[in-house]
XYZ file of C-alpha atoms in Angstrom:
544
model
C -223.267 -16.649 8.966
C -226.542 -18.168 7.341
C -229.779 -16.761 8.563
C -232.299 -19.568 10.260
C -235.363 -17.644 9.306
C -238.909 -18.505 11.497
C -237.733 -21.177 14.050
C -239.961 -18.930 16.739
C -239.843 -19.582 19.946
C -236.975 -21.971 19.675
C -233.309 -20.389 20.472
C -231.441 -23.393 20.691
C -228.631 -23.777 17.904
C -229.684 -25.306 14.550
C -227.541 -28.618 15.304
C -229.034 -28.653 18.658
C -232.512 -28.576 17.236
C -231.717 -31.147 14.863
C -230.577 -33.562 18.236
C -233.888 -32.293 19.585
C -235.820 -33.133 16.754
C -234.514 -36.823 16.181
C -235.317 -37.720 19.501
C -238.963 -36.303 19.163
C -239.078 -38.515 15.721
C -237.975 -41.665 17.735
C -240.256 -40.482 20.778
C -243.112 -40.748 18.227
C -241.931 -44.127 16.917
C -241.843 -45.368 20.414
C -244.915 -44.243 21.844
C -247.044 -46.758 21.513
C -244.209 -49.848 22.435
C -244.066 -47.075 25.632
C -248.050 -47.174 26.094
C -248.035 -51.179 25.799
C -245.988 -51.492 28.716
C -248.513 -50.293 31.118
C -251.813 -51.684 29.944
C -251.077 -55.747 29.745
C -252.667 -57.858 26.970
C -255.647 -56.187 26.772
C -254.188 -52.873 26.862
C -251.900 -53.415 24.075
C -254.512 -55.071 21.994
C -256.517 -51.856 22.523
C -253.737 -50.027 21.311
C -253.195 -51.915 18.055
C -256.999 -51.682 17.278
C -257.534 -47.699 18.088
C -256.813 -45.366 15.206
C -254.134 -42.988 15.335
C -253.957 -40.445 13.095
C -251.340 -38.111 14.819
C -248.825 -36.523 12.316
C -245.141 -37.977 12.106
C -243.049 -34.480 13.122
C -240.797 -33.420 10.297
C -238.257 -36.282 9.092
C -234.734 -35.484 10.615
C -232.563 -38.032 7.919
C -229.805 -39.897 9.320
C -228.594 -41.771 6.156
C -225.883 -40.519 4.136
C -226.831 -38.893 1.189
C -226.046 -39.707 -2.397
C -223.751 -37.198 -3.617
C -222.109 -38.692 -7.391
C -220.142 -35.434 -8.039
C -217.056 -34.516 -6.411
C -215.478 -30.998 -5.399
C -214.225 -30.073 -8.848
C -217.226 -31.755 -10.742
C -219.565 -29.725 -8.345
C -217.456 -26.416 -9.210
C -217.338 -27.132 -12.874
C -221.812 -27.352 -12.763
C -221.414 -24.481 -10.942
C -219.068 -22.201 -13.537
C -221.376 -23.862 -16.501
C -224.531 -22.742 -15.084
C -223.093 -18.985 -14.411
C -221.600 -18.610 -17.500
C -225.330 -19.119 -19.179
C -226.850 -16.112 -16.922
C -223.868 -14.163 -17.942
C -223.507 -14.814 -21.188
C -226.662 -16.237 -22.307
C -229.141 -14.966 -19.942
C -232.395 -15.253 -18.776
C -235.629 -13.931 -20.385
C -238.036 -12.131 -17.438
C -241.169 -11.380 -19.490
C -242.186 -8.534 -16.986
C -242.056 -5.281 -17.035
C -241.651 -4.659 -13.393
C -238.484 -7.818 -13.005
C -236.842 -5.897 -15.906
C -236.952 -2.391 -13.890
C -236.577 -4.348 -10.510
C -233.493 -6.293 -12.310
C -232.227 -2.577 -14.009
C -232.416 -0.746 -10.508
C -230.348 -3.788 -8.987
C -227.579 -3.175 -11.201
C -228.127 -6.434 -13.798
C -227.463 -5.465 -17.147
C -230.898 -5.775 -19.087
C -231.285 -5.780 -22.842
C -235.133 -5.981 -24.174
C -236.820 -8.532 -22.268
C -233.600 -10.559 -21.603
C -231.546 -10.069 -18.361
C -227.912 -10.938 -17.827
C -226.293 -11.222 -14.316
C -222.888 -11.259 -12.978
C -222.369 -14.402 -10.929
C -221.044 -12.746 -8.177
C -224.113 -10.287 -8.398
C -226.253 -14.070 -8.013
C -224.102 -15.317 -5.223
C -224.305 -12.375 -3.256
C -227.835 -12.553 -3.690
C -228.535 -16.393 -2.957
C -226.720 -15.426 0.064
C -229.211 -14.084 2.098
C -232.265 -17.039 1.293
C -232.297 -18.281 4.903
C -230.584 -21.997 4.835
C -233.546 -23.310 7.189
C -236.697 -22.379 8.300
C -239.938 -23.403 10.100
C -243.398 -23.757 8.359
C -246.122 -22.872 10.932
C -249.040 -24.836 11.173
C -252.513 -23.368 12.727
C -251.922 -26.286 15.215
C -248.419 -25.563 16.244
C -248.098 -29.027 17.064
C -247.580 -29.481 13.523
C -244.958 -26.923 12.923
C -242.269 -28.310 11.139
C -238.708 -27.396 9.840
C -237.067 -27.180 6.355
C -233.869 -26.934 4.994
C -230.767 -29.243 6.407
C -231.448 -32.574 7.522
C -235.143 -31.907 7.419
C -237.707 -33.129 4.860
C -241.666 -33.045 4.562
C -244.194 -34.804 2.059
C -246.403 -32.842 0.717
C -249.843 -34.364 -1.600
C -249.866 -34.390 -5.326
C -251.531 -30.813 -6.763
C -253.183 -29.946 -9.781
C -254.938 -32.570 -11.201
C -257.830 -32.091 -13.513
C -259.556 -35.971 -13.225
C -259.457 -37.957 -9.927
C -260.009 -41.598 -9.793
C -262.659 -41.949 -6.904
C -263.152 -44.272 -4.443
C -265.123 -46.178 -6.393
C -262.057 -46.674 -8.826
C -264.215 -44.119 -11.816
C -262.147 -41.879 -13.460
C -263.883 -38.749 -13.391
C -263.810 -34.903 -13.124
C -263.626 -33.283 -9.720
C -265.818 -31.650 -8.208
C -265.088 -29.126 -4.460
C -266.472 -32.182 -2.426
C -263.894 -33.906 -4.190
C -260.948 -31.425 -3.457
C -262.575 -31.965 0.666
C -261.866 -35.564 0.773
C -258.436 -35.214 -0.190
C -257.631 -32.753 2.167
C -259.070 -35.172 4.862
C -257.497 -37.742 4.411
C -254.094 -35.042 4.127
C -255.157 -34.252 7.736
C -255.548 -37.876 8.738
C -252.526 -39.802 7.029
C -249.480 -39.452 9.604
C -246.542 -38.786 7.367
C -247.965 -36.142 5.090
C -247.135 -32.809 6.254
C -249.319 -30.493 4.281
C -252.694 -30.230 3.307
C -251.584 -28.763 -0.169
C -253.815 -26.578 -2.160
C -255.590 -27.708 -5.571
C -254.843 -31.827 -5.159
C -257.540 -31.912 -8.262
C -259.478 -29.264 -9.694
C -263.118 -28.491 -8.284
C -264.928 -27.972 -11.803
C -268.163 -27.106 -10.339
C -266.857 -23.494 -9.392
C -265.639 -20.819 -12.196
C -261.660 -20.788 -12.528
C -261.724 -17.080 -11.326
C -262.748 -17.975 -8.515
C -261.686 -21.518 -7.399
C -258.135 -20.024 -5.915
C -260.633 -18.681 -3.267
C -261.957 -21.808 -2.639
C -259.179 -24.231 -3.104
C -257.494 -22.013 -0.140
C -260.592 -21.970 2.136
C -260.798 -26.346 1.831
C -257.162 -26.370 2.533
C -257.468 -24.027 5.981
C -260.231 -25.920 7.179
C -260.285 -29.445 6.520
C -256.539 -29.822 7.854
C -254.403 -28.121 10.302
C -251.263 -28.612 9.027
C -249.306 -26.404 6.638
C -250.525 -25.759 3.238
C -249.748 -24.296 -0.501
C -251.148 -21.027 -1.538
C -251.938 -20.950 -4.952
C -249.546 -18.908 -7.595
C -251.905 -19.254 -10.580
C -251.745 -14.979 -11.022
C -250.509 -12.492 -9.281
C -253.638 -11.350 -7.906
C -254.771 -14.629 -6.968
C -251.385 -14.836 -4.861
C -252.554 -11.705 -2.827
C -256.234 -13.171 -2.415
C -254.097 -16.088 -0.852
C -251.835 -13.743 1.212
C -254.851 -11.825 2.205
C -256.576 -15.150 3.320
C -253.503 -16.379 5.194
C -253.231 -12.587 7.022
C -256.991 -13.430 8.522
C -255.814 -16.720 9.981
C -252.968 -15.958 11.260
C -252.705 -12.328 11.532
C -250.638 -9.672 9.294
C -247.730 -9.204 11.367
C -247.803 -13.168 12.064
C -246.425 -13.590 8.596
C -244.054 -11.100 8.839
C -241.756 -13.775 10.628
C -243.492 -16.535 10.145
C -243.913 -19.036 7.217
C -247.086 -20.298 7.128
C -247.784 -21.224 3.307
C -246.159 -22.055 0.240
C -246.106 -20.552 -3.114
C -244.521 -22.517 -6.330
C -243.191 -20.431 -8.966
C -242.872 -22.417 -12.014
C -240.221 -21.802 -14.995
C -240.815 -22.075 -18.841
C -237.612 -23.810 -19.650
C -235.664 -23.603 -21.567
C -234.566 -19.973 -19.924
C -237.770 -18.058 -19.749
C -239.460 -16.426 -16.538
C -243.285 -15.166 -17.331
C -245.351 -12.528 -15.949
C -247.598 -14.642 -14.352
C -245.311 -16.501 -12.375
C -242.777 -13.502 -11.305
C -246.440 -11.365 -10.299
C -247.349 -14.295 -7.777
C -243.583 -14.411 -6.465
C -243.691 -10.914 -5.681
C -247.039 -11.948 -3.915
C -245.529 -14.524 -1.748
C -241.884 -12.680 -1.546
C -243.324 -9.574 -0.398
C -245.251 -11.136 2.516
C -242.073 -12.668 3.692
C -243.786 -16.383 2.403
C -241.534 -18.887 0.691
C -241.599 -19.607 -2.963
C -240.289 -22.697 -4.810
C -238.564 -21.850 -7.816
C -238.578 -24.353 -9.851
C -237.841 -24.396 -13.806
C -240.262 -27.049 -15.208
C -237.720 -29.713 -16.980
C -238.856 -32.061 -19.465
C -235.405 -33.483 -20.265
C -234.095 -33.715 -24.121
C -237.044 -31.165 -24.651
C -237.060 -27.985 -23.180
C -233.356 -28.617 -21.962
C -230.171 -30.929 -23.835
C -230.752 -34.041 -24.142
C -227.844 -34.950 -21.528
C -228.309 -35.326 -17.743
C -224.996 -32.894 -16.737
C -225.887 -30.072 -19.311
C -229.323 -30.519 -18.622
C -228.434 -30.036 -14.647
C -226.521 -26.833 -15.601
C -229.476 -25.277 -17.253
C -231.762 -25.880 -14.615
C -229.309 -25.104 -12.492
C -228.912 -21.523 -14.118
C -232.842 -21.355 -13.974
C -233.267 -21.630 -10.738
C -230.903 -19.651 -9.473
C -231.679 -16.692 -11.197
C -235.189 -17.003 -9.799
C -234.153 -17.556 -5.944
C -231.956 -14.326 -6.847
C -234.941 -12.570 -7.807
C -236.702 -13.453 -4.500
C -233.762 -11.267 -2.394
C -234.410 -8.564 -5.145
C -237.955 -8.338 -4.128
C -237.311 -8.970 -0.259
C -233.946 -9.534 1.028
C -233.894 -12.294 3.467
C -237.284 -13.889 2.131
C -237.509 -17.132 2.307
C -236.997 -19.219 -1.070
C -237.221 -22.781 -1.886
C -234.750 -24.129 -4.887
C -237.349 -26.087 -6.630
C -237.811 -28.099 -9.989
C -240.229 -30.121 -11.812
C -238.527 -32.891 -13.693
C -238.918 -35.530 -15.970
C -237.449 -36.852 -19.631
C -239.038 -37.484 -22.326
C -239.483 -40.579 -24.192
C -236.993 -39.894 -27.514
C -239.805 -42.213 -29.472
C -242.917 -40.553 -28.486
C -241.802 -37.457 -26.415
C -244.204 -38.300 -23.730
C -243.050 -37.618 -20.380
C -241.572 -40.560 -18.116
C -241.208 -41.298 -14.413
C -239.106 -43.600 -12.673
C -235.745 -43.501 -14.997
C -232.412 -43.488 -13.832
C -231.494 -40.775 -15.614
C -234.087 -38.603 -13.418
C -232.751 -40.416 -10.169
C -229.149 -39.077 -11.229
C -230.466 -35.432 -11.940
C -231.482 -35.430 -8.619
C -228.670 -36.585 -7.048
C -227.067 -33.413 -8.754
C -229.307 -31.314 -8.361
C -229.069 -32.628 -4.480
C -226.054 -31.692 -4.173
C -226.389 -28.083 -5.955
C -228.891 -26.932 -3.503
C -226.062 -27.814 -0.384
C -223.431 -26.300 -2.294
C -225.650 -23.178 -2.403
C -227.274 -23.494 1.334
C -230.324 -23.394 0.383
C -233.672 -25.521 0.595
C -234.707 -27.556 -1.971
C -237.798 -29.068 -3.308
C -238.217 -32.272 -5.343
C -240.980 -34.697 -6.321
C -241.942 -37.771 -5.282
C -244.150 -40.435 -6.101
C -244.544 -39.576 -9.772
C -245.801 -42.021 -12.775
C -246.981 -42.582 -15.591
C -249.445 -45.381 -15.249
C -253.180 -44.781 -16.544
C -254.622 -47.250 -13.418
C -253.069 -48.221 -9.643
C -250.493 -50.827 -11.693
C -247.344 -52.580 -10.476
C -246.025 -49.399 -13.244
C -247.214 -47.011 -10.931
C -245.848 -48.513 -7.839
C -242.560 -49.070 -9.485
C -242.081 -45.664 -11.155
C -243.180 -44.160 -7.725
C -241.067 -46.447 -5.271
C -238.004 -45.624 -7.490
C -238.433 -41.599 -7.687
C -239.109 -41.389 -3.845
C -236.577 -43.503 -2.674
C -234.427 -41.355 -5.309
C -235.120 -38.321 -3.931
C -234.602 -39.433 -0.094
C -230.938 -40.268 -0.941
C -230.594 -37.342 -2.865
C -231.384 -35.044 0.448
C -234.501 -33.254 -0.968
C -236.102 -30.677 1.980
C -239.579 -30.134 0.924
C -240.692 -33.745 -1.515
C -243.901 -32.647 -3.364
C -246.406 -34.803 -5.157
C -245.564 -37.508 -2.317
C -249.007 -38.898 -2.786
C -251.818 -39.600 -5.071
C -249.934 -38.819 -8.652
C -250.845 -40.956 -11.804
C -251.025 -40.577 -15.831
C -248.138 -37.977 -15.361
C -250.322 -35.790 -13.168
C -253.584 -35.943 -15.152
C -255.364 -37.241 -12.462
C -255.190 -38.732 -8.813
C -255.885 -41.842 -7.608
C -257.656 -42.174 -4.200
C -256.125 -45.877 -3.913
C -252.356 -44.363 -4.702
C -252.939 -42.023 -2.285
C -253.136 -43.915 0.705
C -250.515 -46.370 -0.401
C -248.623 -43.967 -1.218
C -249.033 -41.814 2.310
C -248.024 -45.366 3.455
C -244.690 -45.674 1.248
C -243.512 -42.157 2.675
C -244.272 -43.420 6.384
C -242.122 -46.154 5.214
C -238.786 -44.238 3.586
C -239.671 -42.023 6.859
C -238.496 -44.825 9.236
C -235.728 -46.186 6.539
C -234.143 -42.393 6.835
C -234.076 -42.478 9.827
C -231.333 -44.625 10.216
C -230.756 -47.458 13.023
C -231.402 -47.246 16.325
C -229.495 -48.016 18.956
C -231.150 -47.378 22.080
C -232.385 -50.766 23.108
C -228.880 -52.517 21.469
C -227.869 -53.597 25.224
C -231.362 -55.022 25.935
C -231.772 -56.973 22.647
C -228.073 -58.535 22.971
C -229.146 -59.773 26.178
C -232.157 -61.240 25.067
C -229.537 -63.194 22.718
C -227.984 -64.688 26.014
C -231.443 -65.176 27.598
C -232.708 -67.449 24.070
C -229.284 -69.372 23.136
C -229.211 -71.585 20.572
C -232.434 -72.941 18.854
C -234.580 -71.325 20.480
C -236.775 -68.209 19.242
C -237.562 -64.744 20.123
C -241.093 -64.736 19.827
C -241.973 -64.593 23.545
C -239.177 -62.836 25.000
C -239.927 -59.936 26.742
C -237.932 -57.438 24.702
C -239.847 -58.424 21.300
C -243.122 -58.368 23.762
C -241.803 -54.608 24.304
C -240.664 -53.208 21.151
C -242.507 -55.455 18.216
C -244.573 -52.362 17.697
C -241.591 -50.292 16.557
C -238.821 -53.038 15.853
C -239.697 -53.917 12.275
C -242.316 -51.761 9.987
C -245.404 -53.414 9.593
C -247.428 -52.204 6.144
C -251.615 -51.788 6.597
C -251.545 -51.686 3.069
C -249.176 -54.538 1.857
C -250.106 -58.406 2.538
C -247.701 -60.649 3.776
C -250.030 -63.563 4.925
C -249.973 -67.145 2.923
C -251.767 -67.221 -0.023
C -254.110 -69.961 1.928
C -255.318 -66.996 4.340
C -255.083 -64.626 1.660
C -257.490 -66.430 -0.339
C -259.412 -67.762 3.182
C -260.086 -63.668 3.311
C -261.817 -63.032 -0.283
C -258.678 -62.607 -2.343
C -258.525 -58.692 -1.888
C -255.656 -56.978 -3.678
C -254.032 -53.970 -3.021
C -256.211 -51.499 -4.636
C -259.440 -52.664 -2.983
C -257.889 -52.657 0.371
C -256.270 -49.203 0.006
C -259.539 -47.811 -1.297
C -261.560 -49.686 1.918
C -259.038 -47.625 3.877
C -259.663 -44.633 2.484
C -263.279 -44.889 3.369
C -262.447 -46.180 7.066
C -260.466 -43.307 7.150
C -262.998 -40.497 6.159
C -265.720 -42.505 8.582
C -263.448 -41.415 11.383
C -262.341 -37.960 10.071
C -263.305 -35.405 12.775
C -262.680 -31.641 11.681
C -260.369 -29.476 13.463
C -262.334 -26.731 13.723
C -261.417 -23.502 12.053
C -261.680 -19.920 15.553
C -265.484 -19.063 14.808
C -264.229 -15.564 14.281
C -261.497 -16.085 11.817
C -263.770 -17.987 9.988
C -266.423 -16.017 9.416
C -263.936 -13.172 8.227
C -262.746 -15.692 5.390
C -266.183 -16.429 4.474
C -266.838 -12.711 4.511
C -263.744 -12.334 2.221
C -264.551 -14.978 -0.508
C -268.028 -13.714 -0.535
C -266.553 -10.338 -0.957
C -263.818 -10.914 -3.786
C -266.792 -13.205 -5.500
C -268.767 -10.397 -6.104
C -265.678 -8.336 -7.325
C -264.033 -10.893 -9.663
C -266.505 -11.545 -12.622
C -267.279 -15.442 -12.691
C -265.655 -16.835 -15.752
C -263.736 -19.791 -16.669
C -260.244 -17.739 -16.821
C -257.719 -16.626 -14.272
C -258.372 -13.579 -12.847
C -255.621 -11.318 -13.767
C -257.091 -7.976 -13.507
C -259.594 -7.546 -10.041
């Protein structure tokens, strides 16, 4: 029996909180057709014309899933990836892995560790199957693992291109705005951490920073960052004054990402911020950063198995440290261009890795992370919305849990794009609906409107469109779908100019959700604190 690790207050069985769940997500879809009914004309038009910024709850997918492999393919992955930890294995360059790894029985020789797959099984055994990230606002608690995904912003960009379409470096103020607009954009679940670097504070000490914007311009979940491993505890420490030490103890309320240096190789760095997050009882993603035909064959099934192999023997590492801990089977991916060996977005071959790599994480029982709106395009291009479009769609059929870099991502991550963001956020409210499969609740109302119209005659003003044209079909802000005589009529605006006007609508009507006076002052207290510890220099601070 699989552990379902932080759902709280909520004792109901996990298949029952999935029926629970659904309805909320159709409750949410139907609230304002259920408002309409009770205001008349005027009411409804008010309701079309007030902003609402209120969070989609985590997607519940109804689809099936894309699953290419069958039993015995999925078995022979599996036996390929667990031969390379046993017979290849896995570099950990750290001295305390190697002695964790020696006292858990792996056999260890230098800096490389081998490990039995029934040792890793055993291990991956106990990573809780689902669990519940908890927001400050518990309102916007939501679930993982299963049927459940979240979007989650782009991170770690060093140039943004502003609202006024510059491409430039970022600045704190700059880090703010995204967060906002993460708090106000209803189907992005996190605020994230570092969406783009703020340059105007020394890299020793931005973590502190990048965590403080992300706890107080949003009230959803966020990431904590993992870039050393005392940075991770500043994080930890941070997240134990807003929600209280023993809070965390059974209750995920951040994220830390863990990243690989494929091919086979687990650093210091990375292991030091796991033990960070793993300690505190915080979920990790481990995810082996893939550049395929570089760092792993140039084949999409042997490249699978290595990752594969990767990340397992990091989510095995997390029960080393903590048994039980939550741990997220992650993975950066991409292929490289075999005539430049730039990276690429959008291929098929990366839409089939995923697929695979889908299907992996079920086989296991874990969670699993992916990526979603990723590209390659230097402006807001019909590249970008391509390469995008294709990866997220990708990675909804392939059943990913937690689908990072849903929003803002151009020039392969170098820097993000105001205008992509919204239309993005947009694009995940959209495979968000899709996901959710049909509905059928109104089916004996709208066949009777079909008796009611007859032949030749239209829909238009019948009342059930008047009652359910707010939810029946998906209606884009973003997208334009008048003639091109209105289009024109209306200045000619394209896509860019009207996601970037909503950006700015948007941040006119932000209002801050405001962080307990007390617990905020203790932060404050703490950043000013560790900024007079950690020397102010532009490198990570691995040593105060």
């Amino acid at each position: 029996m699989r552990p379902v690790f932080g759902f709280g207050q909520e004792n109901a069985a996990p298949n029952e909180q999935a029926e629970v769940k659904a309805d909320q997500n159709s409750e949410t879809f139907m609230n304002v057709a259920a408002r309409s009914r009770s205001g008349g004309r005027a009411g409804r038009r008010a309701l079309r014309t007030a902003p609402d910024h209120d969070m989609l709850p985590g997607l519940a997918r109804n689809l099936p899933l894309c699953e290419p492999l069958d039993e015995d393919q999925i078995r022979k992955l599996d036996d390929a990836s667990m031969s390379i930890l046993e017979d290849v294995g896995i570099i950990f360059r750290d001295p305390i892995a190697l002695d964790d790894w020696k006292k858990a029985g792996a056999r260890v020789d230098g800096e490389r560790v081998y490990l039995d797959r029934e040792h890793v099984r055993e291990l991956i055994r106990t990573i809780p199957s689902s669990f519940t990230y908890h927001a400050r606002n518990p309102k916007k608690n939501v679930p993982v693992g299963g049927n459940r995904t979240i979007f989650v912003p782009m991170t770690g960009a060093p140039f943004l291109r502003d609202l006024d379409g510059v491409r430039r470096n970022p600045m704190l103020d700059d880090l703010a705005m995204f967060h906002k607009l993460s708090h106000m954009l209803p189907a992005i679940h996190s605020s994230a951490h570092h969406i783009v670097e703020p340059y105007d504070h020394p890299i020793s000490h931005r973590h502190l920073r990048i965590t403080y914007s992300s706890m107080k311009h949003s009230d959803k979940t966020f990431m904590g960052m993992t870039t050393s491993p005392k940075n991770a505890e500043d994080v930890m420490d941070m997240c134990a004054i807003l929600f209280g030490e023993e809070y965390l103890e059974n209750h995920p309320v951040t994220t830390g990402n863990c990243n690989g240096n494929s091919p086979l190789v687990w650093d210091e760095t990375m292991l030091g911020a796991m033990r960070a997050f793993s300690k505190r009882n915080q979920p990790v993603l481990c995810s082996p950063f893939v550049l395929g035909g570089a760092n792993t064959p140039a084949s999409v099934v042997p490249a699978v198995a290595q990752l594969n192999a990767e990340a397992l023997s990091a989510l095995a590492y997390t029960q080393v440290i903590r048994k039980g801990a939550p741990a997220i089977y992650g993975h950066y991916l991409s292929t490289v261009s075999m005539r430049s060996g730039a990276p690429m977005a959008g291929t098929p071959e990366i839409s089939l890795m995923n697929f695979l790599i889908g299907q992996l994480a079920r086989y296991y029982d874990v969670p699993w992370r992916s990526s979603g709106s990723l590209g390659g395009a230097k402006t807001f291009d019909a590249q970008a919305g391509y390469e995008s479009a294709t990866t997220l769609n990708a990675v909804i059929h392939a059943g990913a849990n937690y689908i990072w870099h849903a929003a803002g991502w151009n020039e392969a991550g170098m820097h993000c794009c105001v205008a992509k963001f919204i239309v993005d956020a947009e694009q995940c409210a959209m495979v968000y609906r899709m996901a959710e499969g049909p509905r059928w609740d109104d089916f004996d109302e709208a066949l009777a409107a079909v008796r009611d119209v007859g032949p030749g005659g239209h829909y238009l003003g019948h009342p059930h469109t008047q009652e359910n044209f707010q939810r029946a079909f998906f209606m884009p802000d973003m997208f334009d779908n008048n003639s091109i005589e209105q289009w024109k009529a209306e200045g000619e605006v394209e896509i860019t100019e009207r996601a970037l006007k909503q950006a700015r609508k948007l941040l006119s009507e932000y209002q801050e959700p405001k962080l307990d006076e007390a617990r905020n002052e203790a932060l404050l207290d703490y950043i000013a604190r560790r900024e007079r510890e950690i020397p102010a220099e532009d490198a990570l601070n691995q040593d105060y």
